[in-house]
Amino acid sequence: MSLTVVGTVAFDAIETPYGKTDKIIGGAGTHVALSASYFNKDINLISIVGDDFPQDYLDLLKKHSIDIDGIQIKKGEKTFFWKGRYHKDMNVRDTLATELNSLENFDPVVPDKYQNTDYLMLGNLTPLVQRQVIERMEKRPKLIVMDTMNFWMDIMLDELKKTISMVDVISINEEEAQQLSGKNTLVKAAKVIHAMGPKYIIIKKGAHGALLFGEGKVFSAPALPLEYAFDPTGAGDTFAGGFIGYLAKTNDISFDNMKNAVIAGSVMASFNVEKFGTERIVELTEEEINERILNFVDLTVFSLRKI
Ligand code: AMP
């Protein structure tokens, strides 16, 4: 089924305990679309960049069968730039710079060929833009999933809540769920966020897995214990890409299938952290993905009987 993604296409500069990169390709839209491309070949990307964004990076997206006609290239403007530094505990990071640049006045256009999309992924970017993309679709997609981050909670909470009220699934990390809900336990946080609109809530816990809440049920997915994790940047977006990519591929939005989709997201996120930025995700093979799916099965299957 067709999938449309909106989110930042960006330059990232990253520092982790294991190394440092200068401006490399990043952005929520980039990570989501690349990850989803392993499940689904009908992917559209809506975003904006400046004319400083290299053609090679756009070609990389095209190489993964991502339609980029929805990416506006703004002459004389600069591309969104994000700089982050991770602590020794890589679940903790500091944002050192967020330069909106061309994102500041982004007026998204939904190309005609993206209309009637079945699945819509609102990746992290301005909440107003996320909402405009929903409003500019002639027909409501079958499923709308959104991601966001503390940056938008801090500066435009009311706008963000309007967007949250329009989606089916929200995927956010633990601290953001606590900030958004004002609750400390994740069960309470999920209840408060559910009351804001989304039927399903995914709370990502970094290297500790993810929880899916919905229909009065909860599902817990592990993260794969990895010997080496170099850079978690984009892991949340890569997770979201695997989640929605799997749902679009299987076209089944039941809670049971969402559990599978959460594992698909976790599988993709586990690859993402193995190298810097998008480096690992762009070189994956189907065999590697299938092998890792089996690793997740081995990690969680048990046959304990009642005592
Ligand atoms: P994650 O590690 O999943 O939270 O995502 C990191 C990615 O999000 C990076 O590639 C950044 O370019 C992008 N990013 C960082 N801050 C923002 C923001 N405020 N809005 C949209 N995208 C962002």
PDB file of C-alpha atoms and ligand atoms in Angstrom, residues 8 10 12 26-28 31 80 82 86 93 98 124-125 149 151-152 232-237, ligand 1:
ATOM      1  CA  THR A   8      12.812  16.972   8.270  1.00  0.00           C
ATOM      2  CA  ALA A  10      18.504  17.699   7.357  1.00  0.00           C
ATOM      3  CA  ASP A  12      23.240  16.566  11.357  1.00  0.00           C
ATOM      4  CA  GLY A  26      19.954  13.274   8.681  1.00  0.00           C
ATOM      5  CA  GLY A  27      16.470  14.382   9.563  1.00  0.00           C
ATOM      6  CA  ALA A  28      13.393  12.573  10.772  1.00  0.00           C
ATOM      7  CA  HIS A  31      15.419   8.163   8.703  1.00  0.00           C
ATOM      8  CA  PHE A  80      17.557  22.456   8.629  1.00  0.00           C
ATOM      9  CA  TRP A  82      20.724  19.807  14.095  1.00  0.00           C
ATOM     10  CA  TYR A  86      25.490  11.969  23.546  1.00  0.00           C
ATOM     11  CA  ARG A  93      21.773  13.485  24.803  1.00  0.00           C
ATOM     12  CA  THR A  98      18.649  23.446  16.134  1.00  0.00           C
ATOM     13  CA  ASN A 124       9.140  14.981  13.521  1.00  0.00           C
ATOM     14  CA  LEU A 125       8.841  18.595  12.334  1.00  0.00           C
ATOM     15  CA  MET A 149       9.910  15.726  20.273  1.00  0.00           C
ATOM     16  CA  PHE A 151      11.601  20.847  21.124  1.00  0.00           C
ATOM     17  CA  TRP A 152       8.024  21.341  19.847  1.00  0.00           C
ATOM     18  CA  PRO A 232      21.516   6.439  18.424  1.00  0.00           C
ATOM     19  CA  THR A 233      20.658   9.460  16.243  1.00  0.00           C
ATOM     20  CA  GLY A 234      17.531   8.732  14.291  1.00  0.00           C
ATOM     21  CA  ALA A 235      16.820   5.468  16.112  1.00  0.00           C
ATOM     22  CA  GLY A 236      13.344   6.720  17.047  1.00  0.00           C
ATOM     23  CA  ASP A 237      12.590   7.713  13.450  1.00  0.00           C
TER      24      ASP A 237
HETATM   25  P1  AMP B   1      15.818  10.873  16.908  1.00  0.00           P
HETATM   26  O1  AMP B   1      17.212  10.495  17.316  1.00  0.00           O
HETATM   27  O2  AMP B   1      14.986   9.733  16.448  1.00  0.00           O
HETATM   28  O3  AMP B   1      15.153  11.718  17.930  1.00  0.00           O
HETATM   29  O4  AMP B   1      15.952  11.790  15.616  1.00  0.00           O
HETATM   30  C1  AMP B   1      17.070  12.579  15.330  1.00  0.00           C
HETATM   31  C2  AMP B   1      16.821  13.258  13.984  1.00  0.00           C
HETATM   32  O5  AMP B   1      15.802  14.244  14.163  1.00  0.00           O
HETATM   33  C3  AMP B   1      18.048  13.986  13.470  1.00  0.00           C
HETATM   34  O6  AMP B   1      18.410  13.418  12.236  1.00  0.00           O
HETATM   35  C4  AMP B   1      17.634  15.443  13.349  1.00  0.00           C
HETATM   36  O7  AMP B   1      17.977  16.021  12.113  1.00  0.00           O
HETATM   37  C5  AMP B   1      16.137  15.446  13.514  1.00  0.00           C
HETATM   38  N1  AMP B   1      15.668  16.530  14.381  1.00  0.00           N
HETATM   39  C6  AMP B   1      16.277  17.027  15.487  1.00  0.00           C
HETATM   40  N2  AMP B   1      15.538  18.010  16.045  1.00  0.00           N
HETATM   41  C7  AMP B   1      14.430  18.136  15.279  1.00  0.00           C
HETATM   42  C8  AMP B   1      13.271  18.978  15.326  1.00  0.00           C
HETATM   43  N3  AMP B   1      13.115  19.891  16.291  1.00  0.00           N
HETATM   44  N4  AMP B   1      12.325  18.804  14.390  1.00  0.00           N
HETATM   45  C9  AMP B   1      12.471  17.879  13.417  1.00  0.00           C
HETATM   46  N5  AMP B   1      13.529  17.066  13.302  1.00  0.00           N
HETATM   47  C10 AMP B   1      14.504  17.180  14.221  1.00  0.00           C
END
